[in-house]
Coordinates of C-alpha atoms and ligand atoms in Angstrom, one line a residue:
X262 CA 0.0 0.0 0.0
X263 CA 1.3 3.4 -0.9
X264 CA 1.5 6.2 1.7
X265 CA -0.7 9.1 1.1
X266 CA 1.7 12.0 1.6
X267 CA 2.6 14.8 -0.7
X268 CA 5.4 14.4 -3.2
X269 CA 7.2 17.6 -2.5
X270 CA 10.7 17.4 -4.2
X271 CA 13.7 18.2 -2.0
X272 CA 15.2 21.2 -3.7
X273 CA 18.0 23.6 -2.9
X274 CA 15.9 26.7 -3.7
X275 CA 13.5 25.7 -1.0
X276 CA 16.2 26.4 1.6
X277 CA 16.4 30.0 0.4
X278 CA 12.7 30.4 0.2
X279 CA 12.4 29.2 3.8
X280 CA 15.2 31.5 5.0
X281 CA 13.6 34.4 3.2
X282 CA 10.2 33.8 4.7
X283 CA 11.1 32.7 8.2
X284 CA 14.5 34.4 8.9
X285 CA 14.4 37.3 6.5
X286 CA 15.9 39.6 9.1
X287 CA 18.8 37.4 10.0
X288 CA 22.1 38.8 9.0
X289 CA 24.8 37.6 6.6
X290 CA 28.2 39.4 7.2
X291 CA 31.1 39.1 4.8
X292 CA 34.6 40.4 4.7
X293 CA 35.1 41.4 1.1
X294 CA 38.2 41.0 -1.1
X295 CA 38.5 44.8 -0.8
X296 CA 39.0 44.4 3.0
X297 CA 35.7 46.1 4.1
X298 CA 32.8 44.4 5.8
X299 CA 29.5 43.9 4.0
X300 CA 26.3 43.3 5.8
X301 CA 22.8 42.3 4.6
X302 CA 20.0 40.0 5.4
X303 CA 18.6 36.7 4.2
X304 CA 15.8 38.8 2.6
X305 CA 18.4 40.6 0.5
X306 CA 20.2 37.4 -0.4
X307 CA 17.0 35.9 -1.7
X308 CA 16.2 39.0 -3.7
X309 CA 19.6 39.2 -5.3
X310 CA 19.7 35.4 -6.0
X311 CA 16.4 35.8 -7.9
X312 CA 17.9 38.7 -9.9
X313 CA 21.0 36.5 -10.6
X314 CA 18.8 33.6 -11.7
X315 CA 17.2 35.9 -14.3
X316 CA 20.7 37.1 -15.2
X317 CA 21.8 33.5 -15.8
X318 CA 18.8 32.9 -18.0
X319 CA 19.6 36.0 -20.0
X320 CA 23.2 34.7 -20.5
X321 CA 21.6 31.6 -22.1
X322 CA 22.6 29.2 -19.4
X323 CA 20.4 26.1 -19.8
X324 CA 19.3 23.6 -17.1
X325 CA 22.0 21.1 -16.4
X326 CA 24.8 23.3 -17.7
X327 CA 27.7 24.0 -15.4
X328 CA 28.5 27.4 -14.0
X329 CA 32.0 27.7 -12.5
X330 CA 33.0 29.8 -9.4
X331 CA 36.5 30.7 -8.3
X332 CA 35.7 32.6 -5.1
X333 CA 36.2 33.0 -1.4
X334 CA 33.5 32.6 1.2
X335 CA 31.3 35.7 0.7
X336 CA 27.7 36.8 0.0
X337 CA 28.1 36.9 -3.7
X338 CA 29.3 33.3 -3.7
X339 CA 26.3 32.5 -1.5
X340 CA 24.0 34.1 -4.0
X341 CA 25.4 31.9 -6.8
X342 CA 24.9 28.8 -4.6
X343 CA 21.2 29.4 -4.9
X344 CA 20.8 31.3 -8.2
X345 CA 22.7 28.6 -10.1
X346 CA 21.4 25.4 -8.4
X347 CA 17.9 26.9 -7.8
X348 CA 17.4 27.7 -11.5
X349 CA 18.4 24.2 -12.6
X350 CA 22.0 24.6 -13.7
X351 CA 25.0 23.1 -11.8
X352 CA 27.2 25.1 -9.5
X353 CA 30.8 24.0 -10.1
X354 CA 33.0 25.3 -7.3
X355 CA 36.7 25.5 -8.5
X356 CA 39.6 25.3 -6.1
X357 CA 41.9 28.3 -6.7
X358 CA 44.8 26.5 -5.0
X359 CA 45.2 24.1 -7.9
X360 CA 47.9 24.6 -10.6
X361 CA 46.6 26.4 -13.6
X362 CA 47.0 23.2 -15.8
X363 CA 44.7 21.3 -13.4
X364 CA 42.2 24.2 -13.3
X365 CA 42.1 24.3 -17.1
X366 CA 41.6 20.5 -17.1
X367 CA 38.7 20.7 -14.7
X368 CA 37.0 23.6 -16.4
X369 CA 37.2 21.8 -19.8
X370 CA 36.1 18.5 -18.3
X371 CA 33.1 20.1 -16.7
X372 CA 32.4 22.2 -19.8
X373 CA 31.7 25.2 -17.7
X374 CA 29.7 27.7 -19.7
X375 CA 30.7 30.7 -17.6
X376 CA 33.1 31.2 -14.7
X377 CA 32.4 33.7 -11.9
X378 CA 35.5 34.9 -10.1
X379 CA 36.6 37.1 -7.2
X380 CA 39.1 39.9 -8.1
X381 CA 41.9 38.1 -6.3
X382 CA 41.8 35.4 -8.9
X383 CA 42.0 37.7 -12.0
X384 CA 45.6 36.7 -12.8
X385 CA 44.6 33.0 -12.5
X386 CA 41.7 33.5 -14.8
X387 CA 43.9 35.3 -17.3
X388 CA 46.3 32.3 -17.3
X389 CA 43.5 29.8 -17.6
X390 CA 41.4 31.5 -20.3
X391 CA 43.7 31.0 -23.3
X392 CA 44.0 27.3 -22.4
X393 CA 40.4 26.4 -22.4
X394 CA 37.8 26.1 -25.2
X395 CA 34.9 26.6 -22.9
X396 CA 33.9 29.0 -21.4
X397 CA 34.2 32.2 -23.4
X398 CA 32.5 34.2 -20.6
X399 CA 33.9 35.3 -17.3
X400 CA 32.1 37.4 -14.6
X401 CA 34.1 39.4 -12.1
X402 CA 32.3 39.3 -8.7
X403 CA 32.5 43.0 -8.1
X404 CA 30.8 46.3 -8.9
X405 CA 31.5 48.7 -11.8
X406 CA 33.8 50.9 -9.8
X407 CA 36.2 47.9 -9.1
X408 CA 36.1 46.4 -12.5
X409 CA 39.6 45.6 -13.7
X410 CA 40.8 47.6 -16.7
X411 CA 43.9 45.9 -18.0
X412 CA 43.1 42.3 -18.8
X413 CA 43.4 39.8 -21.5
X414 CA 39.7 38.9 -21.4
X415 CA 38.2 41.8 -23.3
X416 CA 34.8 41.1 -24.8
X417 CA 34.3 38.1 -22.6
X418 CA 34.4 39.9 -19.2
X419 CA 31.2 41.0 -17.4
X420 CA 30.5 42.7 -14.1
X421 CA 28.6 40.8 -11.4
X422 CA 26.7 43.9 -10.1
X423 CA 25.7 44.8 -13.7
X424 CA 24.0 41.4 -14.0
X425 CA 22.2 42.0 -10.7
X426 CA 21.1 45.5 -11.5
X427 CA 19.9 44.7 -15.0
X428 CA 17.5 42.0 -14.0
X429 CA 14.3 41.8 -12.2
X430 CA 13.9 40.1 -8.9
X431 CA 10.7 38.3 -10.0
X432 CA 11.7 34.7 -10.5
X433 CA 9.8 31.6 -9.8
X434 CA 12.2 28.8 -8.8
X435 CA 11.4 25.9 -11.1
X436 CA 10.0 22.6 -9.8
X437 CA 12.9 20.4 -10.6
X438 CA 13.3 16.7 -10.4
X439 CA 14.9 16.3 -6.9
X440 CA 17.4 13.8 -8.4
X441 CA 18.8 16.4 -10.9
X442 CA 22.3 17.7 -10.4
X443 CA 22.8 20.7 -8.2
X444 CA 26.5 21.1 -7.7
X445 CA 29.8 19.7 -8.7
X446 CA 33.1 19.5 -6.9
X447 CA 36.3 17.9 -8.1
X448 CA 38.5 15.9 -5.8
X449 CA 42.1 15.0 -6.3
X450 CA 42.5 11.6 -7.9
X451 CA 44.8 9.0 -6.4
X452 CA 45.8 8.2 -9.9
X453 CA 45.3 10.3 -13.0
X454 CA 43.1 13.3 -13.2
X455 CA 40.8 14.9 -10.6
X456 CA 37.4 13.4 -10.4
X457 CA 34.1 15.3 -10.3
X458 CA 31.6 14.5 -7.6
X459 CA 28.1 15.5 -8.8
X460 CA 25.6 16.2 -6.0
X461 CA 21.9 16.2 -6.5
X462 CA 19.2 18.4 -4.9
X463 CA 18.0 15.4 -3.0
X464 CA 21.4 14.4 -1.7
X465 CA 22.1 18.0 -0.7
X466 CA 18.9 18.4 1.2
X467 CA 19.2 15.1 3.0
X468 CA 22.8 15.9 3.9
X469 CA 21.6 19.3 5.2
X470 CA 19.0 17.8 7.5
X471 CA 21.5 15.3 8.9
X472 CA 24.5 17.6 9.3
X473 CA 22.4 20.2 11.2
X474 CA 21.3 17.7 13.9
X475 CA 22.3 18.2 17.5
X476 CA 24.8 15.3 17.5
X477 CA 26.2 16.4 14.1
X478 CA 27.2 20.0 13.7
X479 CA 24.4 21.1 16.1
X480 CA 23.2 24.3 14.3
X481 CA 20.2 26.4 15.3
X482 CA 18.6 29.8 14.7
X483 CA 20.5 31.1 17.8
X484 CA 23.8 30.4 16.2
X485 CA 26.3 32.7 14.5
X486 CA 28.2 30.4 12.1
X487 CA 31.6 31.2 10.7
X488 CA 32.5 28.7 7.9
X489 CA 36.3 29.0 7.5
X490 CA 36.3 25.9 5.4
X491 CA 36.1 27.2 1.9
X492 CA 32.9 27.3 -0.2
X493 CA 35.1 25.8 -3.0
X494 CA 35.8 22.8 -0.8
X495 CA 32.8 20.5 -0.6
X496 CA 30.3 23.3 -0.3
X497 CA 32.0 24.6 2.9
X498 CA 30.9 21.3 4.5
X499 CA 27.3 22.1 3.7
X500 CA 27.1 25.1 6.1
X501 CA 25.6 27.6 3.6
X502 CA 22.7 25.3 3.2
X503 CA 22.5 24.4 6.9
X504 CA 22.4 28.1 7.9
X505 CA 19.4 28.7 5.6
X506 CA 17.6 25.6 6.9
X507 CA 17.9 26.7 10.5
X508 CA 18.1 30.5 10.1
X509 CA 21.5 31.0 11.6
X510 CA 23.5 34.2 11.2
X511 CA 26.3 33.6 8.8
X512 CA 29.8 35.2 8.9
X513 CA 32.0 34.9 5.9
X514 CA 35.8 35.5 6.2
X515 CA 36.6 36.3 2.6
X516 CA 40.3 35.9 1.8
X517 CA 41.5 36.8 5.3
X518 CA 42.1 33.4 7.0
X519 CA 45.0 34.5 9.3
X520 CA 44.6 34.2 13.1
X521 CA 44.2 38.0 13.7
X522 CA 41.5 38.5 11.1
X523 CA 39.5 35.5 12.1
X524 CA 39.7 36.5 15.8
X525 CA 38.5 40.0 15.0
X526 CA 35.6 38.6 13.1
X527 CA 34.7 36.0 15.8
X528 CA 34.6 38.7 18.5
X529 CA 32.9 41.5 16.6
X530 CA 30.2 39.3 15.1
X531 CA 29.9 37.2 18.2
X532 CA 30.4 33.9 16.4
X533 CA 29.1 30.8 18.3
X534 CA 30.2 28.1 15.9
X535 CA 33.1 27.8 13.5
X536 CA 34.3 25.1 11.2
X537 CA 37.7 24.5 9.5
X538 CA 40.8 22.3 9.2
X539 CA 43.3 22.0 12.0
X540 CA 45.9 24.2 10.2
X541 CA 43.6 27.2 10.3
X542 CA 42.9 26.8 14.0
X543 CA 46.6 26.7 14.8
X544 CA 47.0 30.2 13.4
X545 CA 44.0 31.4 15.4
X546 CA 45.1 29.8 18.7
X547 CA 48.6 31.2 18.5
X548 CA 47.2 34.7 17.9
X549 CA 44.8 34.4 20.8
X550 CA 47.5 33.0 23.1
X551 CA 49.9 35.8 22.2
X552 CA 47.5 38.5 23.2
X553 CA 46.1 36.6 26.1
X554 CA 42.6 36.8 24.6
X555 CA 39.5 34.8 25.2
X556 CA 36.5 33.8 23.2
X557 CA 33.5 35.7 24.5
X558 CA 30.9 34.0 22.3
X559 CA 32.4 31.0 20.5
X560 CA 31.3 27.8 22.1
X561 CA 31.8 25.1 19.5
X562 CA 34.2 24.5 16.6
X563 CA 34.0 21.8 14.0
X564 CA 37.5 20.4 13.1
X565 CA 37.9 18.0 10.3
X566 CA 39.5 17.3 7.0
X567 CA 42.6 16.0 8.8
X568 CA 43.0 14.4 12.3
X569 CA 42.5 16.9 15.1
X570 CA 45.4 16.7 17.5
X571 CA 44.5 16.2 21.1
X572 CA 46.7 19.1 22.1
X573 CA 44.4 21.3 20.0
X574 CA 41.2 19.8 21.5
X575 CA 42.6 20.4 25.0
X576 CA 43.6 23.9 24.3
X577 CA 40.2 24.9 22.9
X578 CA 38.3 23.2 25.7
X579 CA 40.3 23.8 28.8
X580 CA 41.7 27.2 28.0
X581 CA 38.9 28.8 26.1
X582 CA 35.8 26.7 27.0
X583 CA 35.2 26.0 23.3
X584 CA 33.9 22.5 22.6
X585 CA 35.7 20.7 19.8
X586 CA 33.6 18.6 17.4
X587 CA 35.9 16.3 15.5
X588 CA 34.4 15.3 12.2
X589 CA 35.3 13.1 9.3
X590 CA 34.0 13.3 5.8
X591 CA 34.9 13.3 2.1
X592 CA 34.0 15.2 -1.0
X593 CA 32.3 12.0 -2.2
X594 CA 30.2 12.2 1.0
X595 CA 28.9 15.7 0.6
X596 CA 31.0 15.6 3.0
X597 CA 29.8 14.7 6.5
X598 CA 30.2 11.0 7.5
X599 CA 30.9 10.9 11.2
X600 CA 31.0 13.4 14.0
X601 CA 32.5 12.9 17.4
X602 CA 29.9 13.8 19.9
X603 CA 29.5 12.0 23.3
X604 CA 26.9 9.5 24.2
X605 CA 25.2 9.9 27.6
X606 CA 27.3 7.3 29.4
X607 CA 30.5 8.9 28.3
X608 CA 29.8 12.1 30.1
X609 CA 30.9 10.5 33.4
X610 CA 34.3 9.5 32.1
X611 CA 37.6 11.1 33.2
X612 CA 39.1 14.0 31.2
X613 CA 41.7 11.7 29.8
X614 CA 39.2 9.1 28.7
X615 CA 37.1 11.7 27.1
X616 CA 40.1 13.1 25.2
X617 CA 40.9 9.6 24.0
X618 CA 37.3 9.5 22.5
X619 CA 37.6 12.9 21.0
X620 CA 40.8 11.8 19.1
X621 CA 38.5 9.5 17.2
X622 CA 36.6 10.8 14.1
X623 CA 33.3 9.9 15.7
X624 CA 30.1 8.1 15.1
X625 CA 28.0 7.8 12.0
X626 CA 25.5 10.5 11.3
X627 CA 22.1 8.9 10.5
X628 CA 22.0 8.1 6.8
X629 CA 25.6 6.9 6.6
X630 CA 26.2 3.2 7.0
X631 CA 29.8 2.2 7.6
X632 CA 31.8 -1.0 7.9
X633 CA 35.4 -2.1 8.0
X634 CA 36.7 -5.0 6.0
X635 CA 39.9 -7.0 6.0
X636 CA 42.1 -7.8 3.0
X637 CA 39.9 -10.8 2.2
X638 CA 36.9 -8.5 2.1
X639 CA 35.3 -10.0 5.2
X640 CA 33.7 -7.6 7.7
X641 CA 35.8 -6.9 10.8
X642 CA 34.4 -6.6 14.3
X643 CA 33.7 -3.3 16.0
X644 CA 36.0 -4.0 18.9
X645 CA 38.2 -0.9 18.8
X646 CA 41.2 -3.1 17.7
X647 CA 40.6 -4.6 14.3
X648 CA 41.6 -2.1 11.6
X649 CA 40.5 -2.4 7.9
X650 CA 39.3 -0.6 4.8
X651 CA 36.5 1.7 5.7
X652 CA 33.4 1.4 3.4
X653 CA 30.3 3.6 3.5
X654 CA 27.0 3.9 1.8
X655 CA 24.1 6.3 2.0
X656 CA 21.9 8.8 0.1
X657 CA 24.6 11.5 0.0
X658 CA 27.4 9.2 -1.0
X659 CA 28.6 9.3 -4.7
X660 CA 28.0 6.2 -6.7
X661 CA 29.9 7.3 -9.8
X662 CA 32.2 10.2 -10.9
X663 CA 31.1 12.9 -13.3
X664 CA 31.7 12.1 -16.9
X665 CA 31.9 8.4 -16.1
X666 CA 35.4 8.2 -17.3
X667 CA 36.7 6.6 -14.2
X668 CA 36.1 3.1 -13.0
X669 CA 32.8 3.1 -11.0
X670 CA 34.1 3.2 -7.5
X671 CA 31.5 1.1 -5.7
X672 CA 32.3 -2.4 -4.2
X673 CA 29.0 -4.4 -3.9
X674 CA 27.1 -1.1 -3.4
X675 CA 29.6 0.3 -0.8
X676 CA 32.0 3.2 -1.4
X677 CA 35.6 2.4 -0.5
X678 CA 36.9 5.5 1.3
X679 CA 40.6 4.8 0.9
X680 CA 40.9 5.3 4.7
X681 CA 41.9 2.5 7.1
X682 CA 39.9 2.6 10.3
X683 CA 38.9 0.8 13.4
X684 CA 35.4 1.1 15.1
X685 CA 34.8 0.6 18.8
X686 CA 31.8 -1.1 20.5
X687 CA 30.1 2.3 20.8
X688 CA 30.4 2.9 17.1
X689 CA 33.2 5.5 17.2
X690 CA 35.3 5.3 14.1
X691 CA 39.0 6.1 14.2
X692 CA 41.2 6.5 11.2
X693 CA 44.5 4.8 11.6
X694 CA 46.0 5.1 8.1
X695 CA 45.2 5.8 4.5
X696 CA 45.4 3.3 1.7
X697 CA 44.9 5.9 -1.1
X698 CA 48.1 7.4 -2.3
X699 CA 47.6 11.1 -1.7
X700 CA 49.0 13.8 0.5
X701 CA 46.8 16.1 2.5
X702 CA 48.5 19.4 3.4
X703 CA 46.5 22.1 5.3
X704 CA 43.3 20.4 4.3
X705 CA 44.0 20.3 0.6
X706 CA 45.1 17.5 -1.6
X707 CA 48.5 17.1 -3.2
X708 CA 48.7 14.3 -5.8
X709 CA 51.9 12.3 -5.2
X710 CA 51.5 10.8 -8.7
X711 CA 51.7 14.2 -10.3
X712 CA 54.8 15.1 -8.4
X713 CA 56.4 11.8 -9.3
X714 CA 55.6 12.2 -13.0
X715 CA 57.1 15.7 -13.1
X716 CA 60.2 14.7 -11.2
X717 CA 60.8 11.8 -13.5
X718 CA 61.0 14.2 -16.4
X719 CA 64.4 15.3 -15.1
X720 CA 67.1 13.6 -17.2
X721 CA 69.1 12.6 -14.1
X722 CA 66.2 10.8 -12.3
X723 CA 65.8 7.1 -12.6
X724 CA 62.9 6.8 -10.2
X725 CA 61.0 9.2 -8.0
X726 CA 58.5 8.4 -5.2
X727 CA 56.6 10.9 -3.3
X728 CA 55.1 10.1 0.1
X729 CA 53.1 12.0 2.8
X730 CA 55.4 12.8 5.7
X731 CA 53.7 14.1 8.9
X732 CA 54.2 17.8 9.6
X733 CA 53.6 19.8 12.7
X734 CA 51.9 22.7 11.0
X735 CA 50.4 21.3 7.7
X736 CA 49.5 17.9 9.0
X737 CA 51.3 16.3 6.0
X738 CA 53.8 17.6 3.5
X739 CA 55.3 15.8 0.5
X740 CA 58.7 14.2 0.8
X741 CA 60.4 13.1 -2.4
X742 CA 62.6 10.0 -2.6
X743 CA 64.8 9.8 -5.7
X744 CA 67.1 7.3 -7.3
X745 CA 69.6 9.2 -9.4
X746 CA 71.1 8.0 -12.7
X747 CA 74.5 6.4 -12.1
X748 CA 77.3 9.0 -11.7
X749 CA 74.8 11.9 -11.6
X750 CA 75.5 14.6 -9.1
X751 CA 72.0 16.1 -9.1
X752 CA 71.4 18.0 -5.9
X753 CA 68.2 18.6 -3.9
X754 CA 68.2 22.3 -4.9
X755 CA 68.5 21.5 -8.6
X756 CA 65.7 19.1 -8.5
X757 CA 63.4 21.4 -6.6
X758 CA 64.2 24.2 -9.0
X759 CA 63.3 21.9 -11.8
X760 CA 59.8 21.3 -10.2
X761 CA 59.2 25.1 -10.0
X762 CA 56.5 26.2 -12.3
X763 CA 55.7 22.6 -13.3
X764 CA 53.5 22.0 -10.2
X765 CA 51.6 24.4 -7.9
X766 CA 54.1 26.2 -5.6
X767 CA 52.7 24.7 -2.4
X768 CA 53.0 21.2 -3.9
X769 CA 56.8 21.4 -3.9
X770 CA 58.2 18.8 -1.6
X771 CA 59.9 20.3 1.5
X772 CA 62.8 17.9 1.0
X773 CA 64.3 15.4 -1.4
X774 CA 66.1 12.4 -0.2
X775 CA 68.4 10.5 -2.6
X776 CA 68.3 6.7 -2.1
X777 CA 70.0 3.7 -3.6
X778 CA 66.8 1.8 -4.3
X779 CA 63.0 1.9 -3.8
X780 CA 61.3 -1.1 -2.2
X781 CA 59.1 -2.9 -4.6
X782 CA 56.4 -5.6 -4.0
X783 CA 56.0 -8.9 -5.9
X784 CA 54.0 -7.2 -8.7
X785 CA 56.6 -4.4 -9.1
X786 CA 54.5 -1.9 -7.2
X787 CA 56.2 0.6 -4.9
X788 CA 55.7 -0.4 -1.3
X789 CA 54.8 3.1 -0.1
X790 CA 53.8 2.0 3.4
X791 CA 57.4 0.8 3.9
X792 CA 58.7 4.2 2.9
X793 CA 56.1 5.9 5.1
X794 CA 57.2 3.7 8.1
X795 CA 60.8 4.7 7.5
X796 CA 60.5 8.4 6.4
X797 CA 57.0 9.4 7.6
X798 CA 58.4 11.3 10.6
X799 CA 61.1 13.1 8.6
X800 CA 59.6 16.6 9.2
X801 CA 58.7 16.1 12.9
Ligands
ADP1854 P1 37.2 17.0 3.5 O1 38.5 17.7 3.5 O2 36.1 17.9 3.5 O3 37.2 16.0 4.6 P2 38.2 15.6 1.1 O4 37.5 14.8 0.1 O5 39.1 16.7 0.7 O6 37.1 16.1 2.1 O7 39.1 14.6 2.0 C1 38.6 13.4 2.6 C2 39.7 12.7 3.2 O8 40.4 13.5 4.2 C3 39.3 11.5 4.0 O9 39.1 10.3 3.2 C4 40.4 11.3 5.0 O10 41.5 10.6 4.4 C5 40.8 12.7 5.3 N1 40.1 13.2 6.5 C6 39.0 14.0 6.5 N2 38.6 14.2 7.8 C7 39.5 13.6 8.6 C8 39.7 13.5 10.0 N3 38.9 14.1 10.9 N4 40.8 12.8 10.4 C9 41.6 12.2 9.6 N5 41.5 12.3 8.2 C10 40.5 13.0 7.7

């Protein structure tokens, strides 16, 4: 028997409509690229998003077509989140930290019709534009007074505020199929090119409900949320959508992610909840410690993307009375998978025992099933000891990559995360290692394969292997191990100079170690775990 309830599709635009109707007065505060602070309300966001939706239609953007953004966290980016997805096209957030070659690849692969960019990224856009066939249209996210004059994009460059002013705010959000695509985010491939994760309206809405729950990110209308995690990185962990759903005040930091700027914003805007990777919080904590400051309003911070060190949790909680929510997720998971919030019986535990729990990545958010399996594929027990490949499934987990040009990732309906984990009897998951061959520095991926390929182009290099070595500030940094050609006197400096310009600057390994040989397995594969065991602490 069928249920007799309405078939209301789950759509991204409905979040905005709700925020406009029920929280129209709530503020959105943004630090702009120009350095000043911009303020407006959800009501203004909704109105300008409707104008922009008309603007996109006028530009000829069709449903399903991709619209790129290369932008910081700010109100204009937020407007695009809703104008683009809400009108039926696909918001493609581009990561400005990528090398220009990769950006060009991603823009071409996604066939972006237009790219919106913050002024900071004009030089990047100028380098990318001649390398791509699509798009032929770029929109600077600024007003007429700040439009750049000298540029190599003439004829193809438009002004964001012109698009807003020119178009009416009368726009009816279309009733889309909830399974249609809403946004796209590329993640670094372990091998080969970056892969696109294509979210749907339905997956985004379900993720929003789940991520807002009290034992997840715990967001409400009384919160002032500061997403430090970029809007170009997995939709800022879903916070722009969550804030609309619950009616929270939003504070966007723009490009200023240093400790001083963040602290000023947290205090002046009375932020209650922030979210970011450990590296960002290190900068903030050192700044606050230096000036013997306190947090007058901030009570919770979500830390994820990389393991949160216990020293950081202790400092936040004991010194500043800010609760740490350690979370784990992935681009392929929209991204929230687990959050470390206590169960009732754990409240009585000693401080040390509680910190041991908080070092774990946490328990599954409803909607995400997880399991760990051994090398034979058999499921391992949740005893807190057995470690195996972590597999997940759920309505906001990717089943395939965009373009379909990669091997479908699922194993019997489960998504292999590439993380190695154990799970305890209470269901708390802890990552112990990573089987995927990538390096995560300051919350962003570095592809070891790309660095190896470029290093091997040097005529004196026989073999080059890049591994993730632990780093006190960046969590991980690349370390390059190289076998030189016989009789070569290639130096570390010469090889690093060779890499300059061929890979993104921050991808450059911090050190090169010349070795006699690289350990290989039976099938000729490099035994990276052996190298990690031996050299993984090199930077500590
Ligand atoms: P995000 O940075 O939003 O988590 P990514 O797709 O860039 O998403 O990275 C996902 C990967 O980052 C995970 O598979 C895992 O290897 C690592 N990761 C994410 N969160 C944590 C965490 N809390 N602890 C350890 N590793 C993490």
